[in-house]
Amino acid sequence: MNPAQNLWSELRKSWHLYLFLLPTFAFILIFRYYPAGSAVFHAFTRWNGAGIATWVGLENFRTLLTDFIFVASLKNIGIILAAALIKVLIFPMLAAEFIFNLRSERGQYWYRFLLILPIVVPGIVVTLVWRFIMGPKPLGVLNALLELLGLTEWQHAWLADPKIALIAVLLVGFPWIDAIAMLIYYAGLQNISGDVLDASKIDGASIWERVMRVDLPLLFGQFKLLIIITTIFTLQNFGGMLVLTNGGPGYATMVPGLWMYQRAFQADRFGYASAIGVVLLVVMLALTWINNKLLKETDVTY
Amino acid sequence: MVLVLLVILTLYPFVFMAITSTKSYAQFLHSYWIPAWPPHIVENYVAAWNQTRGYLLNTIYVGVLTVVGFLFTTTLAAFVFARFRFPGKEILFGSLMILMMIPQILQLIPAFMWVRKLQLLNTYWVLILPYIAGGQAYAVFILRTFFSSLPQGLFDAARIDGARDFQTYYMVALPLSKGILATLAILRVQQVWNDLIWPLITLADDSKRTITVGLYYFQGETQTQYGAMFAGYLIASVPLFLLFLVGMKQFMAGVTSGAIKA
């Protein structure tokens, strides 16, 4: 049999396999590939709400460079991303360590359960409750608490003051124990072999020494995973900001995703918004590449 | 003890929400921090239920159809990729995996224009179909790894018993992957439940809205009904809480065994 006949007979033999792949590929072609390609194409057009597009080359990208709100949104998202990474690398990890070092199994189970519990609360509710907490006097919880403590000079219109709105946004979610991240760390700690833990005990290492010398290096894979997940999530998720501040006051808390959304649906500039999407794509690919490059060679196993 | 403090700080906003959901406006003003007597539970929760009921039903409907479609398509594809060899396999798999590099935010704007052209705006399908499409790459990747790890002997045994290729799919592969399917289903439902932007731009019709969009507008209408507002927030959390109680063992095991990996 020649190769062409061979391929033909293989295809005939496995035609039903393609049939079973069809649903998945139909879905991704229609709802992933087509819109993504459309975004890249329309980034080079002027595209209005009626769907009429005119090719304008690089004009949208040139305009972005001089769009001071977009530039401000890049600075804001940089700060927010840095804070998000610090949060996810420290707080869920501490919680997982504290739980892991409990003696009783029941205690471990219940603390895990209680710290994971917020996962059932819809994201919008978490955001709305925090907006209420950060709300103005007299009903905002944070301001009421400061009143109770006699710290009235610390009271602020947290989300409405352009000087501190961004800081207030960063405080949302305190103490920042992300449930999924904590579970990932906890699973990582459970995977550390008992031999290693026993050896460190025999060597007379304190818990603190063990955490620094054994646990942290062995959690490297978890850190890397969470850095990538958090980066991608933070860069594209702007629903929370829409609800908390809508980018305001002014554009003090504007982020690129929200600016994209507003340009499209409030200013009827769909091509320009697509260009913002393309910039975000490029930034995300670059950051993922850098993460992989920086964090690759240093994998640790004992 | 640090852990106790962390638990209190983490749960406090929700405890505050629960306590306030039992108060009238006057009680909220006068006893801000502590529960008040008599509680206005019935009044607040009835008002909240009447406002959120429709949104909840919409969300459950969309969530169920999404999960069914999602698990059906991803398990089929993953099964084919895991257990068969056929021309073009690597190219097809690669073209699916590359989607993991493409963020959803890129396509938000064109996807809206596209579903408008398809005349899907203001239907449940405008949510369900993209939601099914959304997590394909990741789920197929996880499931393929899982199906590949199943011992070939199981499939051979089923085949000797007369099962054909695809009978082994639902007689061998699916029953063995209940845990991982539960984890993927919970993650998907949670994403459906939490999505704000997409339903916000595609559903103008209030009667079709999901709970997230419903609550987003809900707070605007009731200026001083804080009790009912927080009651509504709590009601919105109940379905996921129930799902979580049923599936938590599976879910924690799923995360532990690496179901959540990029």
XYZ file of C-alpha atoms in Angstrom:
564
model
C 0.000 0.000 0.000
C 1.297 3.464 -0.768
C 1.227 6.157 1.937
C -1.850 7.898 0.533
C -3.858 4.681 0.533
C -2.546 3.967 3.979
C -3.740 7.304 5.303
C -7.078 6.849 3.596
C -7.661 3.486 5.223
C -6.641 4.915 8.595
C -9.081 7.753 8.184
C -11.872 5.341 7.256
C -11.076 3.194 10.230
C -11.219 6.105 12.661
C -13.970 8.298 11.215
C -16.110 7.743 14.282
C -13.332 9.178 16.460
C -13.571 12.493 14.635
C -17.302 12.422 15.223
C -16.688 12.272 18.962
C -14.256 15.190 18.744
C -16.742 17.228 16.758
C -18.702 18.765 19.688
C -15.578 20.096 21.379
C -14.147 21.507 18.165
C -17.444 23.011 17.057
C -17.692 24.844 20.382
C -14.161 26.178 20.359
C -14.253 27.175 16.703
C -17.466 29.154 17.111
C -16.972 30.596 20.580
C -13.195 30.755 21.054
C -11.213 30.811 17.824
C -13.548 33.001 15.814
C -13.981 35.760 18.432
C -10.267 35.707 19.278
C -9.332 36.087 15.632
C -11.979 38.764 15.232
C -10.424 40.664 18.154
C -6.985 40.686 16.578
C -8.391 41.767 13.210
C -10.641 44.498 14.587
C -7.835 45.926 16.724
C -6.662 47.441 13.432
C -10.029 48.929 12.561
C -12.410 51.629 13.590
C -15.419 49.530 14.581
C -18.669 51.038 15.801
C -21.630 49.545 17.638
C -23.499 48.984 14.378
C -20.735 46.551 13.405
C -19.228 48.660 10.625
C -15.447 48.371 10.547
C -12.916 50.493 8.655
C -9.264 49.482 8.420
C -7.034 52.060 10.128
C -3.767 50.161 10.527
C -1.906 50.994 13.721
C -3.955 54.064 14.596
C -5.613 52.463 17.658
C -2.259 51.448 19.099
C -0.774 54.905 18.502
C -3.765 56.463 20.241
C -3.289 54.087 23.197
C 0.209 55.463 23.788
C -1.188 58.967 24.292
C -4.367 57.890 26.113
C -3.477 59.063 29.614
C -6.304 57.084 31.211
C -4.983 53.906 29.595
C -1.455 54.704 30.795
C -2.805 55.341 34.304
C -4.701 52.053 34.152
C -1.445 50.236 33.320
C 0.222 51.765 36.359
C -2.739 50.792 38.547
C -2.827 47.214 37.311
C 0.919 46.968 37.926
C 0.414 47.945 41.575
C -2.615 45.668 41.912
C -0.762 42.725 40.377
C 2.276 43.195 42.613
C 0.013 43.315 45.662
C -1.963 40.271 44.495
C 1.240 38.242 44.074
C 2.540 39.220 47.506
C -0.827 38.328 49.036
C -1.155 34.931 47.382
C 2.459 33.975 48.123
C 2.214 34.773 51.822
C -1.219 34.579 53.433
C -2.722 31.306 52.133
C 0.689 29.710 52.620
C 0.828 30.819 56.266
C -2.687 29.489 56.839
C -1.755 26.155 55.240
C 1.393 25.909 57.399
C -0.502 26.659 60.596
C -3.099 24.031 59.770
C -0.516 21.479 58.651
C 1.347 21.843 61.952
C -1.722 21.151 64.077
C -1.468 17.861 65.940
C -5.088 16.769 65.721
C -6.555 15.504 62.469
C -9.977 16.805 63.433
C -8.550 20.245 64.063
C -6.886 20.202 60.649
C -10.160 19.221 59.009
C -12.251 21.876 60.727
C -9.849 24.771 60.201
C -9.572 23.831 56.557
C -13.362 23.667 56.293
C -13.846 27.080 57.928
C -11.220 28.819 55.802
C -12.544 27.289 52.582
C -16.149 28.115 53.442
C -16.157 31.600 51.803
C -15.789 29.833 48.442
C -19.572 29.239 48.479
C -20.315 32.949 48.646
C -20.770 34.326 45.126
C -17.996 36.693 44.080
C -20.465 39.524 43.577
C -21.647 39.166 47.185
C -18.087 39.259 48.507
C -17.455 42.413 46.489
C -20.725 44.076 47.527
C -20.135 43.256 51.190
C -16.640 44.736 50.984
C -18.009 47.796 49.252
C -20.325 48.140 52.203
C -17.471 47.627 54.662
C -15.498 50.382 52.935
C -18.597 52.553 52.707
C -19.044 56.104 53.978
C -19.902 57.145 57.532
C -21.891 56.218 59.544
C -22.824 52.812 58.102
C -19.528 51.658 56.596
C -18.114 48.933 58.847
C -14.493 50.085 58.712
C -15.398 53.645 59.608
C -17.742 52.464 62.358
C -14.942 50.323 63.765
C -12.534 53.288 63.754
C -15.228 55.332 65.511
C -15.549 52.615 68.142
C -11.787 52.608 68.672
C -11.696 56.386 68.926
C -9.550 56.682 65.797
C -11.805 59.202 64.089
C -8.889 60.924 62.377
C -8.285 57.662 60.487
C -11.773 57.643 59.017
C -12.026 58.140 55.266
C -14.443 57.977 52.416
C -12.335 54.957 51.484
C -13.533 54.286 47.969
C -14.502 57.857 47.118
C -11.246 59.640 47.937
C -8.987 59.654 44.861
C -5.863 59.651 47.060
C -6.663 56.410 48.888
C -9.190 54.599 46.708
C -6.494 52.345 45.260
C -5.185 51.480 48.715
C -8.734 50.733 49.857
C -9.156 48.421 46.879
C -5.984 46.583 47.876
C -7.322 46.118 51.413
C -10.414 44.303 50.132
C -10.464 40.655 51.112
C -8.290 41.038 54.215
C -6.751 38.719 55.494
C -6.472 37.486 51.890
C -6.644 33.757 52.513
C -7.617 32.550 49.077
C -9.308 29.176 49.535
C -7.999 27.509 46.399
C -4.455 28.746 47.008
C -4.575 27.454 50.558
C -5.739 24.027 49.371
C -2.940 23.937 46.824
C -0.320 24.761 49.464
C -1.839 22.280 51.879
C -1.753 19.541 49.247
C 1.878 20.438 48.569
C 2.760 20.118 52.244
C 1.020 16.749 52.439
C 3.136 15.561 49.531
C 6.388 16.202 51.361
C 7.591 12.747 52.317
C 7.403 11.787 55.956
C 11.053 10.745 55.824
C 12.158 14.286 55.113
C 10.031 15.639 57.959
C 11.324 12.930 60.325
C 14.904 13.620 59.313
C 14.524 17.314 60.068
C 13.030 16.413 63.443
C 15.941 14.091 64.268
C 18.355 16.847 63.288
C 16.683 18.919 65.980
C 15.240 21.496 63.628
C 12.570 23.739 65.101
C 9.297 24.155 63.218
C 10.511 27.542 62.017
C 13.761 26.044 60.657
C 11.862 23.229 58.998
C 9.482 25.688 57.311
C 12.355 27.790 56.006
C 14.726 24.993 54.973
C 12.380 22.180 53.945
C 8.806 23.321 53.288
C 9.407 26.513 51.349
C 11.882 25.038 48.837
C 9.625 22.007 48.356
C 6.598 24.228 47.739
C 8.375 25.774 44.773
C 6.019 24.124 42.268
C 2.994 25.477 44.117
C 4.451 28.993 44.228
C 5.121 28.897 40.511
C 1.629 27.614 39.702
C -0.023 30.283 41.848
C 2.112 33.044 40.354
C 0.914 32.113 36.885
C -2.746 31.625 37.861
C -2.819 34.871 39.852
C -1.149 36.884 37.104
C -3.590 35.730 34.436
C -6.610 36.138 36.706
C -5.658 39.586 37.994
C -4.869 41.042 34.587
C -8.184 40.108 33.046
C -10.671 40.170 35.881
C -12.246 43.604 36.186
C -15.762 42.692 37.391
C -14.766 43.367 40.979
C -13.452 46.819 40.125
C -16.580 47.624 38.123
C -18.673 46.966 41.231
C -16.318 48.498 43.812
C -15.452 51.808 42.173
C -16.193 51.609 38.444
C -12.612 52.792 38.005
C -13.185 55.973 39.945
C -13.136 58.393 41.508
C -11.975 59.944 38.265
C -9.720 57.175 37.017
C -7.897 56.560 40.300
C -8.679 52.841 40.205
C -9.061 52.348 36.449
C -7.686 49.069 35.124
C -7.129 48.126 31.452
C -9.942 45.564 31.313
C -12.463 48.020 32.667
C -11.253 50.745 30.324
C -11.695 48.326 27.427
C -15.242 47.605 28.586
C -16.094 51.292 28.969
C -14.607 52.303 25.623
C -16.707 49.655 23.899
C -20.031 49.931 25.640
C -20.058 53.567 26.692
C -18.074 55.254 23.928
C -19.040 52.958 21.041
C -15.369 52.403 20.152
C -15.239 48.662 19.635
C -12.080 48.682 17.505
C -10.170 50.680 20.091
C -11.427 48.337 22.817
C -10.251 45.346 20.776
C -6.804 46.941 20.606
C -6.731 47.116 24.412
C -7.611 43.411 24.448
C -4.702 42.666 22.131
C -2.301 44.637 24.349
C -3.510 42.599 27.335
C -2.944 39.389 25.374
C 0.627 40.397 24.576
C 1.325 41.430 28.174
C -0.035 38.138 29.486
C 1.964 36.048 27.038
C 5.102 37.992 27.923
C 4.583 37.614 31.666
C 3.847 33.891 31.340
C 6.997 33.471 29.286
C 9.069 35.402 31.832
C 7.594 33.346 34.677
C 8.496 30.119 32.949
C 11.974 31.353 32.099
C 12.792 32.674 35.557
C 11.246 29.850 37.520
C 12.223 26.901 35.385
C 15.733 25.773 36.181
C 15.404 25.873 39.924
C 12.995 22.989 40.484
C 13.665 21.253 43.776
C 13.132 17.669 44.893
C 14.660 15.923 47.862
C -3.852 31.415 68.521
C -3.195 32.805 65.089
C -5.502 30.380 63.283
C -8.517 31.354 65.354
C -7.833 34.979 64.552
C -7.481 34.219 60.824
C -10.778 32.327 60.815
C -12.561 35.158 62.616
C -11.188 37.814 60.262
C -11.960 35.716 57.200
C -15.526 34.904 58.204
C -16.404 38.169 59.926
C -17.817 39.976 56.857
C -20.226 37.107 56.329
C -21.200 36.941 59.990
C -21.910 40.659 59.885
C -23.990 40.057 56.761
C -25.969 37.299 58.497
C -26.608 39.333 61.646
C -27.644 42.427 59.743
C -30.001 40.375 57.580
C -32.216 39.929 60.652
C -32.597 43.626 61.461
C -34.960 46.378 60.461
C -33.437 49.657 59.309
C -34.082 51.299 62.685
C -32.483 48.378 64.500
C -29.479 48.538 62.198
C -28.952 52.185 63.053
C -29.332 51.725 66.785
C -27.577 48.445 67.456
C -25.052 48.328 64.681
C -22.661 45.664 65.991
C -24.923 43.311 67.898
C -28.048 41.282 67.083
C -31.276 43.141 67.820
C -34.571 42.019 69.316
C -37.117 41.227 67.952
C -35.514 39.797 64.791
C -37.119 40.660 61.441
C -36.153 37.403 59.802
C -39.398 36.513 58.069
C -40.025 40.014 56.777
C -36.514 40.498 55.381
C -36.132 37.036 53.918
C -39.533 37.042 52.249
C -38.749 40.384 50.639
C -35.327 39.120 49.541
C -36.684 35.800 48.290
C -39.290 37.523 46.151
C -36.584 39.610 44.546
C -33.969 36.900 44.023
C -36.075 33.815 43.278
C -36.224 34.352 39.524
C -32.498 35.090 39.294
C -31.674 31.950 41.253
C -33.802 29.739 39.048
C -32.209 31.258 35.939
C -28.746 30.612 37.324
C -29.531 27.020 38.276
C -31.008 26.372 34.836
C -27.988 27.849 33.059
C -25.597 26.128 35.458
C -27.096 22.656 35.015
C -27.218 22.831 31.212
C -23.687 24.209 31.132
C -22.267 21.459 33.306
C -24.055 18.695 31.395
C -22.865 20.009 28.028
C -19.419 20.731 29.359
C -18.808 17.305 30.877
C -20.318 15.508 27.883
C -18.119 17.238 25.295
C -14.906 17.277 27.336
C -15.061 13.642 28.456
C -15.727 12.461 24.889
C -12.826 14.432 23.470
C -10.483 13.525 26.318
C -11.371 9.844 25.957
C -10.561 9.884 22.251
C -7.280 11.710 22.829
C -6.295 9.425 25.682
C -7.012 5.978 24.303
C -6.827 6.060 20.494
C -4.336 6.744 17.740
C -5.556 8.389 14.568
C -4.221 10.715 11.860
C -3.960 14.351 12.927
C -4.205 13.587 16.633
C -1.268 15.737 17.719
C -2.295 18.700 15.590
C -5.859 18.614 16.875
C -4.762 18.273 20.478
C -2.241 21.083 20.095
C -4.805 23.394 18.525
C -7.020 22.784 21.531
C -4.258 23.269 24.113
C -3.108 26.545 22.606
C -6.394 28.040 23.803
C -5.035 27.939 27.327
C -2.653 30.706 26.279
C -5.449 32.921 24.949
C -7.131 34.933 27.690
C -10.914 35.248 27.576
C -10.689 39.013 27.941
C -9.263 39.274 24.427
C -12.507 38.069 22.930
C -15.026 39.845 25.176
C -15.821 42.622 22.707
C -15.942 40.576 19.451
C -17.826 37.777 21.208
C -20.531 40.285 22.087
C -20.756 41.508 18.485
C -20.791 37.887 17.307
C -23.620 36.650 19.551
C -25.596 39.732 18.603
C -25.209 38.773 14.966
C -26.283 35.228 15.816
C -29.351 36.783 17.512
C -28.592 35.070 20.800
C -28.857 38.215 22.950
C -31.412 37.924 25.735
C -31.640 34.137 25.537
C -30.266 31.567 27.956
C -28.140 30.187 25.117
C -26.039 33.329 25.031
C -24.686 32.192 28.376
C -24.795 28.412 28.074
C -23.000 27.975 24.741
C -19.977 30.199 25.511
C -19.790 28.759 29.025
C -19.553 25.248 27.573
C -16.875 26.456 25.153
C -14.999 28.328 27.882
C -13.068 25.730 29.845
C -12.655 23.047 27.168
C -8.875 23.083 26.821
C -8.161 22.869 30.507
C -10.751 20.178 31.224
C -9.737 18.015 28.243
C -6.133 18.277 29.395
C -6.961 17.170 32.947
C -9.301 14.394 31.804
C -6.940 13.099 29.147
C -4.202 12.759 31.734
C -6.617 10.921 33.982
C -7.985 8.585 31.295
C -4.448 7.788 30.137
C -3.533 6.725 33.646
C -6.268 4.086 33.814
C -4.794 0.592 33.417
C -5.219 -0.850 29.923
C -6.249 -4.151 31.513
C -9.626 -2.727 32.517
C -10.409 -1.820 28.930
C -9.163 -5.158 27.607
C -11.323 -7.005 30.118
C -14.403 -5.032 29.100
C -13.654 -5.716 25.469
C -13.316 -9.442 26.068
C -16.736 -9.235 27.696
C -17.998 -7.904 24.372
C -17.925 -4.138 24.958
C -17.186 -2.097 21.865
C -14.877 0.964 21.823
C -17.380 3.390 23.114
C -19.079 1.141 25.532
C -15.791 1.207 27.411
C -16.200 4.981 27.572
C -19.293 4.887 29.707
C -18.808 1.474 31.280
C -15.168 1.847 32.335
C -13.832 5.377 31.988
C -16.730 7.466 33.293
C -17.537 5.461 36.438
C -13.878 5.573 37.462
C -13.641 9.334 37.089
C -16.516 10.425 39.329
C -14.196 12.338 41.651
C -12.505 14.333 38.940
C -15.821 14.979 37.167
C -17.292 16.302 40.412
C -14.337 18.642 40.834
C -14.570 19.949 37.272
C -18.340 20.368 37.634
C -18.011 22.341 40.855
C -15.342 24.600 39.371
C -17.516 25.215 36.317
C -20.646 25.957 38.346
C -18.662 28.320 40.496
C -17.470 30.188 37.412
C -21.005 30.395 36.019
C -22.248 31.584 39.385
C -19.579 34.274 39.664
C -19.517 35.659 36.147
C -20.683 39.253 36.023
C -19.519 40.955 32.864
C -20.802 38.553 30.202
C -24.404 38.300 31.476
C -24.306 42.022 32.197
C -23.735 42.896 28.541
C -25.779 40.129 26.910
C -28.953 40.093 29.016
C -30.925 43.335 28.979
C -34.109 41.512 29.902
C -34.414 41.438 33.694
C -36.414 38.193 33.684
C -33.475 36.291 32.140
C -30.784 37.605 34.454
C -28.548 35.419 36.583
C -28.050 35.941 40.282
C -24.808 37.876 39.938
C -26.294 40.505 37.650
C -29.516 40.488 39.658
C -27.654 41.341 42.857
C -25.602 43.972 41.068
C -28.811 45.854 40.257
C -30.640 44.752 43.417
C -28.639 47.071 45.663
C -29.609 50.058 43.580
C -33.353 49.669 44.098
C -33.499 49.332 47.851
C -31.918 52.356 49.451
C -32.556 51.644 53.121
C -33.635 48.005 53.169
C -30.261 46.787 54.385
C -31.803 43.797 56.132
C -33.444 42.522 52.960
C -30.328 43.342 50.951
C -28.084 41.206 53.156
C -30.764 38.512 53.303
C -30.626 38.407 49.510
C -26.841 38.026 49.609
C -27.224 35.125 51.999
C -29.921 33.432 49.935
C -27.640 33.691 46.896
C -24.971 31.757 48.785
C -27.202 28.835 49.791
C -27.176 26.755 46.568
C -23.387 26.717 46.316
C -23.193 25.947 50.021
C -25.387 22.870 49.530
C -23.409 21.789 46.485
C -20.231 22.258 48.460
C -21.457 20.147 51.395
C -22.313 17.308 49.005
C -19.167 17.552 46.931
C -16.570 18.878 49.369
C -14.829 15.560 49.996
C -14.511 15.010 46.239
C -13.502 18.603 45.702
C -10.750 18.679 48.298
C -9.469 15.331 47.056
C -9.614 16.631 43.491
C -7.567 19.715 44.305
C -5.161 17.594 46.301
C -4.677 15.133 43.465
C -3.815 17.903 41.066
C -7.080 18.692 39.302
C -6.158 22.344 39.653
C -3.022 22.728 37.603
C -2.372 25.148 34.850
